[in-house]
Short mmCIF file of C-alpha atoms and ligand atoms in Angstrom, two decimals:
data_model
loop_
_atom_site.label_atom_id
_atom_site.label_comp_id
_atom_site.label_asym_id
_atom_site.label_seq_id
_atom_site.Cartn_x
_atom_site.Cartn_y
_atom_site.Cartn_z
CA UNK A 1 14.34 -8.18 5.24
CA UNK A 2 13.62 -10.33 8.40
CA UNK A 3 13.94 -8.68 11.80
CA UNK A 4 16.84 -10.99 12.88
CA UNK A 5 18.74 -9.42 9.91
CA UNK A 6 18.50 -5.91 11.61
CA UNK A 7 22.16 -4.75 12.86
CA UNK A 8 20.74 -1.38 13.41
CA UNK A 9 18.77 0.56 15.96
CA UNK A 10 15.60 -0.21 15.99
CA UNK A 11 14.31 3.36 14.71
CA UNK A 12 11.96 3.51 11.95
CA UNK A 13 9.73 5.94 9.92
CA UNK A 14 6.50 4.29 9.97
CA UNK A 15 5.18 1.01 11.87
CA UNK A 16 2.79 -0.73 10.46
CA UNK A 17 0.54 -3.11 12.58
CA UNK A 18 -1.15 -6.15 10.78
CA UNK A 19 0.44 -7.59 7.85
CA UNK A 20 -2.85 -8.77 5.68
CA UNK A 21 -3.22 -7.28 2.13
CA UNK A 22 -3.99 -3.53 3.18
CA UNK A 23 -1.11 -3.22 5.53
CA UNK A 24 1.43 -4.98 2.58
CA UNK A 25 -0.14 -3.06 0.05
CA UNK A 26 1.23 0.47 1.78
CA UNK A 27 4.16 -1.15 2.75
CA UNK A 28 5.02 -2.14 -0.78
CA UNK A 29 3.63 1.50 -2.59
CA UNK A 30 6.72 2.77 -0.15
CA UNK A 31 9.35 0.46 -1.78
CA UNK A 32 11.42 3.13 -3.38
CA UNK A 33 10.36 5.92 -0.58
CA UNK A 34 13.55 6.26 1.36
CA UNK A 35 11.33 5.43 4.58
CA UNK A 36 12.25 2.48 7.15
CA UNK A 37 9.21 0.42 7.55
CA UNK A 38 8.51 -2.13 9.79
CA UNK A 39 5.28 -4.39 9.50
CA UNK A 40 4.46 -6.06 12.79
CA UNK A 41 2.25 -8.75 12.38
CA UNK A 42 0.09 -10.68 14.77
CA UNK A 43 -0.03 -14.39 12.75
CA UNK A 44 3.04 -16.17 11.05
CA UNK A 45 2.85 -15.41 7.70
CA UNK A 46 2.43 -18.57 6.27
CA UNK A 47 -0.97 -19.00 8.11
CA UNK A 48 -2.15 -15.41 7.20
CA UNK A 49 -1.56 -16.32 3.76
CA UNK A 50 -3.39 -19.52 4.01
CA UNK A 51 -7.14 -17.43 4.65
CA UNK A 52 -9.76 -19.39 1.99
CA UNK A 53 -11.21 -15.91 0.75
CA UNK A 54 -11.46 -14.87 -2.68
CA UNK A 55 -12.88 -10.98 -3.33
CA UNK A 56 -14.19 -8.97 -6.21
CA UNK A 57 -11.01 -6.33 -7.34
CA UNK A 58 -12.03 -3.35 -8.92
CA UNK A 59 -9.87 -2.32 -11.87
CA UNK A 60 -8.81 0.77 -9.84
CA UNK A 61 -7.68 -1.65 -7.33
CA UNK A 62 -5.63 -3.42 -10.34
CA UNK A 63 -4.57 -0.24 -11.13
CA UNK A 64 -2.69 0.70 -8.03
CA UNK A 65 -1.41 -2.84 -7.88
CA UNK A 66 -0.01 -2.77 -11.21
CA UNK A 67 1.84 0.84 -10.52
CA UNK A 68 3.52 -0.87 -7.28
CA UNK A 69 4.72 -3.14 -9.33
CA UNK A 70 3.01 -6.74 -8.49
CA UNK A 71 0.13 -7.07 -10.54
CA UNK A 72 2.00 -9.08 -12.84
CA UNK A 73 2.60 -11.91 -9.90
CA UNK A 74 -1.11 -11.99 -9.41
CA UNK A 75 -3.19 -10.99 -12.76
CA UNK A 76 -2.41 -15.02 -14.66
CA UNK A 77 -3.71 -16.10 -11.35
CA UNK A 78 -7.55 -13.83 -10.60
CA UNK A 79 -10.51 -14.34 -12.21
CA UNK A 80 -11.30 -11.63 -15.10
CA UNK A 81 -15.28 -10.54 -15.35
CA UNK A 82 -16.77 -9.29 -18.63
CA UNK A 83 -20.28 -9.32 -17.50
CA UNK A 84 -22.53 -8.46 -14.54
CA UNK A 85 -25.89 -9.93 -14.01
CA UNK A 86 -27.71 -8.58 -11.07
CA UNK A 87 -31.09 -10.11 -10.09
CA UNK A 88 -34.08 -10.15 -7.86
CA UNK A 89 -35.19 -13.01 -5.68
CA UNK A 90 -37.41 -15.86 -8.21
CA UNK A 91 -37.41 -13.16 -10.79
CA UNK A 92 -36.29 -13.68 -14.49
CA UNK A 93 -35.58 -10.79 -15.03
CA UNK A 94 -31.77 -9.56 -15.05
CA UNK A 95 -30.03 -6.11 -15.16
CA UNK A 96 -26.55 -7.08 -17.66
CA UNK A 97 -23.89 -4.94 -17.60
CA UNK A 98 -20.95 -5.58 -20.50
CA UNK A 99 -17.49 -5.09 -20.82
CA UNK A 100 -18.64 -2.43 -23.65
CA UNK A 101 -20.21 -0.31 -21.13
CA UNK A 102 -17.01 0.80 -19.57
CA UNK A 103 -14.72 0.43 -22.96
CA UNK A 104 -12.33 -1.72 -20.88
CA UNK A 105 -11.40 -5.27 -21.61
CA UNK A 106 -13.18 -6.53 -17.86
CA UNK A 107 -15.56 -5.00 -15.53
CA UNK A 108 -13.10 -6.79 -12.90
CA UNK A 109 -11.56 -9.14 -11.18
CA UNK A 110 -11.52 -11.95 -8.62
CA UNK A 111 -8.58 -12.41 -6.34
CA UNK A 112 -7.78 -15.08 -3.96
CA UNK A 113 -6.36 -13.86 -0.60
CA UNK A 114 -3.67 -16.23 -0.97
CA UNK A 115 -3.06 -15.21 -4.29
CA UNK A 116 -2.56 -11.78 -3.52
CA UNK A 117 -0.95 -11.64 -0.31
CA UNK A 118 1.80 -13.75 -1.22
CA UNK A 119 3.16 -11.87 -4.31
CA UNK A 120 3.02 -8.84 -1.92
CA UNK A 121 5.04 -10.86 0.93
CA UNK A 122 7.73 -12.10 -2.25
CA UNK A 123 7.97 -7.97 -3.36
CA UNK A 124 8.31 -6.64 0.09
CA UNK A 125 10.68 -9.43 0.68
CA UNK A 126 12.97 -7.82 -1.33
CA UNK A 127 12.72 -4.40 -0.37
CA UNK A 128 16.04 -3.39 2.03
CA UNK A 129 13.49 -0.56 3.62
CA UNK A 130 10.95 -3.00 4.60
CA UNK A 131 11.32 -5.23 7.93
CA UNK A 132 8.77 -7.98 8.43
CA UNK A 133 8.25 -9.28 12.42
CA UNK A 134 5.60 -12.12 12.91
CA UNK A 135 4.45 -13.44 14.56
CA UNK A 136 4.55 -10.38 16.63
CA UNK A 137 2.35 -8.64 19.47
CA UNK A 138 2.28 -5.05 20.27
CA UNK A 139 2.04 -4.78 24.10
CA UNK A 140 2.12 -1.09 24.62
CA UNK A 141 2.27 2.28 22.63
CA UNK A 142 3.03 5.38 24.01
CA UNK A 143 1.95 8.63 21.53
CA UNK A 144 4.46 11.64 21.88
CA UNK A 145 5.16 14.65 19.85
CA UNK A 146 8.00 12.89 17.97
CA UNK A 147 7.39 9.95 17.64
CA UNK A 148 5.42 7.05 19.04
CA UNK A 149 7.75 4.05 20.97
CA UNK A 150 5.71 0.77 20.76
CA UNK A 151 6.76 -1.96 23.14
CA UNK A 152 6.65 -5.30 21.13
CA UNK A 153 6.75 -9.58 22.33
CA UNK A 154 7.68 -11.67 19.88
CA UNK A 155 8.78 -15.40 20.28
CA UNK A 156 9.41 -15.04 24.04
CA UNK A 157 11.78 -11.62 23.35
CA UNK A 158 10.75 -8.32 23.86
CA UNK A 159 11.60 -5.22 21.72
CA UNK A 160 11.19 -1.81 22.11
CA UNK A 161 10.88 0.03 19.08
CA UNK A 162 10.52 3.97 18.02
CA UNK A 163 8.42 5.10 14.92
CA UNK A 164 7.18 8.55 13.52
CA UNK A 165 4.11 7.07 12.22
CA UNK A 166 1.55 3.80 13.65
CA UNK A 167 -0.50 2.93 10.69
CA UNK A 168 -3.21 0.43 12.18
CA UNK A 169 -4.20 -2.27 9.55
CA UNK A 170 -4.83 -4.75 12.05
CA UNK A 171 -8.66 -5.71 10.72
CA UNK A 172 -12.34 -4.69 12.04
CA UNK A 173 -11.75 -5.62 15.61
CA UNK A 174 -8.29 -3.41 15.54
CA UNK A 175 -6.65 -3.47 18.75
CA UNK A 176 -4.76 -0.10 17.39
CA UNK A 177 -7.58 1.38 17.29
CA UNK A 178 -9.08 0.61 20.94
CA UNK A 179 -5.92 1.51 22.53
CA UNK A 180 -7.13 5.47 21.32
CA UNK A 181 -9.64 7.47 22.01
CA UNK A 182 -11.10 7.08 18.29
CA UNK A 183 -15.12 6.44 18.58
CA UNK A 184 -16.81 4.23 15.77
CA UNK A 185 -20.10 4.05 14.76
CA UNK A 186 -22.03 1.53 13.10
CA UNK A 187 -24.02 -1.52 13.54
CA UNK A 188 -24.59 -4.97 13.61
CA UNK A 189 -26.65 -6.30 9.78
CA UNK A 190 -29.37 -8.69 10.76
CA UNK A 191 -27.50 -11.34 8.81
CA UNK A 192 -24.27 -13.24 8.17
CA UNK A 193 -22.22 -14.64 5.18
CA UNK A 194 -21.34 -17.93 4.37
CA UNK A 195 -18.54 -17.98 2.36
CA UNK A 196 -16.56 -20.80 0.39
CA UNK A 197 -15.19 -22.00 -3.09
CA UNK A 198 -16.85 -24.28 -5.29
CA UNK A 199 -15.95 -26.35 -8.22
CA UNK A 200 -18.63 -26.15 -10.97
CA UNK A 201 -19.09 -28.67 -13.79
CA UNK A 202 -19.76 -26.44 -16.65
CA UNK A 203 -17.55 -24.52 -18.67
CA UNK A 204 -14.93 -21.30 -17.11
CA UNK A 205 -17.54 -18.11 -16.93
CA UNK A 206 -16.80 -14.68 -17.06
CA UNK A 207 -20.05 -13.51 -15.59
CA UNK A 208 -20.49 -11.99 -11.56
CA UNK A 209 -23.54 -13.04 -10.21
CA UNK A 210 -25.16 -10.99 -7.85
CA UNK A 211 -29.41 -12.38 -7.32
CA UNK A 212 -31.12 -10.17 -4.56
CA UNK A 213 -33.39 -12.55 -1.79
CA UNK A 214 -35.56 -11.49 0.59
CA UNK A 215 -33.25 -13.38 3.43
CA UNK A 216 -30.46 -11.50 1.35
CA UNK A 217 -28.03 -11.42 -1.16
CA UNK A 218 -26.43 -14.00 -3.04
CA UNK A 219 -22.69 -13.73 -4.91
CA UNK A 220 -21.36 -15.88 -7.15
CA UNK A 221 -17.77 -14.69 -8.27
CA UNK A 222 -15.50 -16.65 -10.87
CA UNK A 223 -12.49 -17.78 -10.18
CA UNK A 224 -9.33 -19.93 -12.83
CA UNK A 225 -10.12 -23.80 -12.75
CA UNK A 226 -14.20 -24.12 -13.27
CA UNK A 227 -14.40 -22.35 -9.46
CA UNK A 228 -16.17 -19.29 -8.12
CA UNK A 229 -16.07 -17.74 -4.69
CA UNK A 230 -19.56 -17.52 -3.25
CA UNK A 231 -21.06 -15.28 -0.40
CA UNK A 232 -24.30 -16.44 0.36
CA UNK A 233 -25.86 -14.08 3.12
CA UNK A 234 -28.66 -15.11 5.27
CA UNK A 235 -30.44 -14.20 8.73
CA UNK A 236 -27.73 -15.28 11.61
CA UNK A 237 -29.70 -18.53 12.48
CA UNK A 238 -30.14 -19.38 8.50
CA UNK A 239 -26.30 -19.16 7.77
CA UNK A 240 -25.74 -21.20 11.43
CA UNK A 241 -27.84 -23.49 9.71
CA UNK A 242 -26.06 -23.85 6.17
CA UNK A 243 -23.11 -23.70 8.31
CA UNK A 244 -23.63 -27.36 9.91
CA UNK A 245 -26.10 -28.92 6.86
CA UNK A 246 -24.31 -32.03 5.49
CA UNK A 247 -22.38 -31.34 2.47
CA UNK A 248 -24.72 -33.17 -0.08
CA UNK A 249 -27.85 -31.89 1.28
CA UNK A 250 -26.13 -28.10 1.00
CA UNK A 251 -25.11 -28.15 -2.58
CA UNK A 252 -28.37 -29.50 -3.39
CA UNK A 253 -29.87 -26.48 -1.73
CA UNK A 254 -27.31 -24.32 -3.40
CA UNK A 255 -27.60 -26.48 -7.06
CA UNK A 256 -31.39 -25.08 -6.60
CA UNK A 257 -30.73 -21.83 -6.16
CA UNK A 258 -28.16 -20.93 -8.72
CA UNK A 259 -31.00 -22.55 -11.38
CA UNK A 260 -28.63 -25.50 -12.05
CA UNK A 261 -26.73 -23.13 -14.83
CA UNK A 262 -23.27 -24.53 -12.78
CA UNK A 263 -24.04 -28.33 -13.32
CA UNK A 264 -22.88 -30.48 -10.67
CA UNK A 265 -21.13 -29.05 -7.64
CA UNK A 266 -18.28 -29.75 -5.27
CA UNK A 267 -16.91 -27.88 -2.52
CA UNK A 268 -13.36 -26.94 -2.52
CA UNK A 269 -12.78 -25.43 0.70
CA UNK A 270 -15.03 -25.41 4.18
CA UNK A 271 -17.87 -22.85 4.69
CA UNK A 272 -16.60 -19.79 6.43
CA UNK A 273 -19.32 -17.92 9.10
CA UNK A 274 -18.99 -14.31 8.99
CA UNK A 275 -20.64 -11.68 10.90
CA UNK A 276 -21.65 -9.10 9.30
CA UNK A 277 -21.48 -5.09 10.54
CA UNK A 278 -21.09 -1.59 9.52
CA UNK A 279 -18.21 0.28 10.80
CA UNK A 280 -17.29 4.26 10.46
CA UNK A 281 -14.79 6.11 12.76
CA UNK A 282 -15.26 9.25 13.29
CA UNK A 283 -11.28 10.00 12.49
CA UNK A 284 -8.50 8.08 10.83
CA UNK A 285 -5.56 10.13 11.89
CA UNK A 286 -4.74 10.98 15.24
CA UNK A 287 -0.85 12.59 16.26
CA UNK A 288 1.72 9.52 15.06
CA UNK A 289 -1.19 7.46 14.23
CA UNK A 290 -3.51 6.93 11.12
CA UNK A 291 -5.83 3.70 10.69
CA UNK A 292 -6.27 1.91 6.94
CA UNK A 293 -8.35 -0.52 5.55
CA UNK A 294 -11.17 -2.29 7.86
CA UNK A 295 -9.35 -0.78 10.89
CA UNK A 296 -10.79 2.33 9.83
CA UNK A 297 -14.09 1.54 7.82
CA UNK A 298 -16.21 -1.88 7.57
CA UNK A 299 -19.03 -2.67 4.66
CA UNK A 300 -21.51 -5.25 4.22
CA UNK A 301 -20.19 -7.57 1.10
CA UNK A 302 -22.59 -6.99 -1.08
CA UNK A 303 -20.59 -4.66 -3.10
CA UNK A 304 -17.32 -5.85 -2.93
CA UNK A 305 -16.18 -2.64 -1.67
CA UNK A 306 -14.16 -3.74 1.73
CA UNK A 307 -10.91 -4.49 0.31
CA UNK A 308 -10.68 -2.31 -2.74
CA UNK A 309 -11.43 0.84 -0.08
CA UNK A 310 -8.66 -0.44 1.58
CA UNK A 311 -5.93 -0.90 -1.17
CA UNK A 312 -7.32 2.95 -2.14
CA UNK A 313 -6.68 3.79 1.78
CA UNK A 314 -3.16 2.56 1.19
CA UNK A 315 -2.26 3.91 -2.06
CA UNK A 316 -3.51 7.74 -1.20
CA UNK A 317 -1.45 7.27 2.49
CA UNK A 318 1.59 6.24 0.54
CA UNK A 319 1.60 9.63 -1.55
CA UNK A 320 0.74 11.59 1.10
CA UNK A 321 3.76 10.23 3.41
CA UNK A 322 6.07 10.29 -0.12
CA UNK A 323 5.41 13.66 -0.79
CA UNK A 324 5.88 14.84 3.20
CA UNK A 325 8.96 12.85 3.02
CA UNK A 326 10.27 14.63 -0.15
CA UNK A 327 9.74 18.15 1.26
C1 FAD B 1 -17.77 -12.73 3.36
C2 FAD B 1 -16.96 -11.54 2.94
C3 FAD B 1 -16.74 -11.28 1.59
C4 FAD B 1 -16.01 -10.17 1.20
N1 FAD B 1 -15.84 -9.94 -0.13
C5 FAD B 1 -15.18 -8.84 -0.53
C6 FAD B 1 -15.00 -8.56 -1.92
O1 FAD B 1 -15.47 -9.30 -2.79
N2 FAD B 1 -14.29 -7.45 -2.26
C7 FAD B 1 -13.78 -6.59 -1.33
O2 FAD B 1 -13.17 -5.58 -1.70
N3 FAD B 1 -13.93 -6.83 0.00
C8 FAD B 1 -14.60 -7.92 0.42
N4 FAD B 1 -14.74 -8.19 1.75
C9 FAD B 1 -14.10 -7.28 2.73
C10 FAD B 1 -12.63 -7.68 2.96
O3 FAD B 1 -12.56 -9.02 3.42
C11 FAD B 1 -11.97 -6.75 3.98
O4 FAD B 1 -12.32 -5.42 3.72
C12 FAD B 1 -10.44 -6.88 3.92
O5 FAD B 1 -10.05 -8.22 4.11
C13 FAD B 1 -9.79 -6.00 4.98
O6 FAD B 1 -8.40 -6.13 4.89
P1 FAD B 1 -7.45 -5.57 6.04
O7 FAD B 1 -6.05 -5.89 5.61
O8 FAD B 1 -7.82 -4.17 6.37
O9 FAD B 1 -7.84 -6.41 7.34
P2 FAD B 1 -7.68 -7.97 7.62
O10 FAD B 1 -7.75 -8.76 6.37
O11 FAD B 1 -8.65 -8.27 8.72
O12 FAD B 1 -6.19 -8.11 8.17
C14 FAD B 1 -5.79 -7.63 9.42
C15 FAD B 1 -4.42 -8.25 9.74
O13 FAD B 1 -3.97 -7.69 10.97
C16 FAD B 1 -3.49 -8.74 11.82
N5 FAD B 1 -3.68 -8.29 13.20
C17 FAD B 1 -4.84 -8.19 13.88
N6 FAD B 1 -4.61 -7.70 15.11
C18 FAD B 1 -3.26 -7.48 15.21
C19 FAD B 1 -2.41 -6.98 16.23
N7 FAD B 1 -2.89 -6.57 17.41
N8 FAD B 1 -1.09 -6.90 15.98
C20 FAD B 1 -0.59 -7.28 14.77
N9 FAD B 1 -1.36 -7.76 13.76
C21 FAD B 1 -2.68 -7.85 13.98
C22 FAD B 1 -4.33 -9.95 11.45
O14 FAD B 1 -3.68 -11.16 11.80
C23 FAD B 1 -4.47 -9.77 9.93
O15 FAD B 1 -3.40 -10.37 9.26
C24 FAD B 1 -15.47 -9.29 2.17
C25 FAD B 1 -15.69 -9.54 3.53
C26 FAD B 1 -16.43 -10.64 3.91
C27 FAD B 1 -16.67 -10.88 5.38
#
């Protein structure tokens, strides 16, 4: 439902702040909850959509996904993995891991942001407890025993609006978060990522390719169409310099270090600089507020643990507000 649409007061359950795959994903696990929801988010939709990421899912992540009820919007659409192949700088020697090992028909998958995010705007879309406002800024919240009022500016109006429960799921740099007294630790890696998509002459794989260098790691994740998603991490003036290398000298560099098993190369999307830091707070719930998702908890990429912790953030928040509400 779109905020416009609203005839009623503007009193709900639970607000959640930032609308990017974590905050839709707990938004959507509370379709049938009997809870009014309101996701406030920062960006029009359209453009937080539009992000050029792809990430490793986990099936647990497909799991929870598929028991919302949108997995089947995104699964024709991911990448599916049946191997791993992990290896070590100029080394040929590879650690394999099969499909067999875990009796399952992948070891996982590969998502586009796009991909994901929009079949989780379409379901929440038509949920009559869910109210999307974007793009939307929250200016002021004020914590009380009740409830928490947020005061909100959105297309030169100004709302004020009354919730029982701010989830923050506004990102790393969550402004949610600052506004409390919630410390973080954590600190800055050494390096950053360059991410993009590639096109890749040789046949559809079904192999994740993680290879271990001294400067740091290198992913290479497959995606539908003869692409893959890579996240190639090097020291901060390295990737600044990867960053800005013409196009034809860069996928030389990169045709080199992936061995050549890709063929020829194209880019499909520009390079995307990303710092790189580890984030902990020291407490995710505070009265009428609980953080999710990199709000709450930041990892290096290497594992392709970020997002899946946060889809698992949302899914155990949704049971434990379904089963509060029930009581
Ligand atoms: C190079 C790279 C590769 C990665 N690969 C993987 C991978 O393979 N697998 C994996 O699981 N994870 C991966 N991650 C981690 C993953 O990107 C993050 O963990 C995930 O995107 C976090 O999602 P989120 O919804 O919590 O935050 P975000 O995606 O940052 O979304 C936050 C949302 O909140 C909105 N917002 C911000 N501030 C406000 C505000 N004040 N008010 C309202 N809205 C606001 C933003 O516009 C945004 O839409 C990778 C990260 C990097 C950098």
């Amino acid at each position: 439902m779109s905020f416009d649409q609203q005839k009623t007061a503007l009193n709900y359950d639970i607000a959640i702040v930032g609308g990017a795959i974590v905050g839709a994903t707990l938004a959507a696990a509370l379709k049938n909850s009997g809870l009014r929801i309101i996701i406030i988010e920062a960006k029009p939709l359209e453009l937080v959509a539009a992000r050029t990421q792809a990430y490793a899912l986990s099936l647990l992540s497909g799991e929870i996904l598929e028991g919302i009820g949108v997995w089947q919007d995104i699964f024709p659409h991911v990448g599916k993995y049946r191997h791993i192949s992990l290896s070590d700088g100029e080394s040929p020697l590879t650690v394999e891991f099969e499909q067999n090992d875990l009796s399952r028909d992948f070891l996982g998958y590969v998502g586009e942001h796009r991909v994901i995010l929009t079949a989780l705007h379409k379901f929440t879309a038509n949920c009559s407890n869910i109210t999307w406002l974007s793009p939307a800024k929250v200016e002021k919240i004020i914590y009380q025993d009740e409830q928490a009022s947020l005061k909100i500016s959105s297309q030169g109006k100004t709302y004020c609006l009354n919730a029982k429960l701010v989830v923050g799921a506004d990102g790393a740099k969550s402004a949610i978060r600052q506004t409390t007294a919630i410390k973080t630790r954590g600190w800055q890696y050494w390096q950053s990522c360059v991410a993009f998509t590639i096109k890749h002459e040789a046949a559809s794989n079904d192999t994740a390719f993680e290879r271990f260098w001294h400067s740091g790691p290198m992913g290479i994740l497959p995606l539908p169409g003869n692409r893959c998603q890579v996240v190639w991490t090097a020291p901060h003036a390295e990737a600044q310099k990867l960053l800005a290398m013409a196009e034809e000298k860069f996928l030389a560099k990169l045709t080199k270090r992936t061995g050549g098993k890709l063929g020829r190369l194209q880019l499909v999307n520009p390079r995307v600089l990303f710092p790189v830091r580890l984030m902990q707070c020291d407490r995710y719930i505070k009265l009428r507020l609980a953080l999710i998702g990199d709000a709450a908890h930041c990892c290096h990429p290497v594992g392709g643990q970020g997002l899946n912790l946060g889809i698992r953030d949302a899914a155990v928040l949704a049971g434990v507000l379904q089963e509060a509400h029930n009581r």
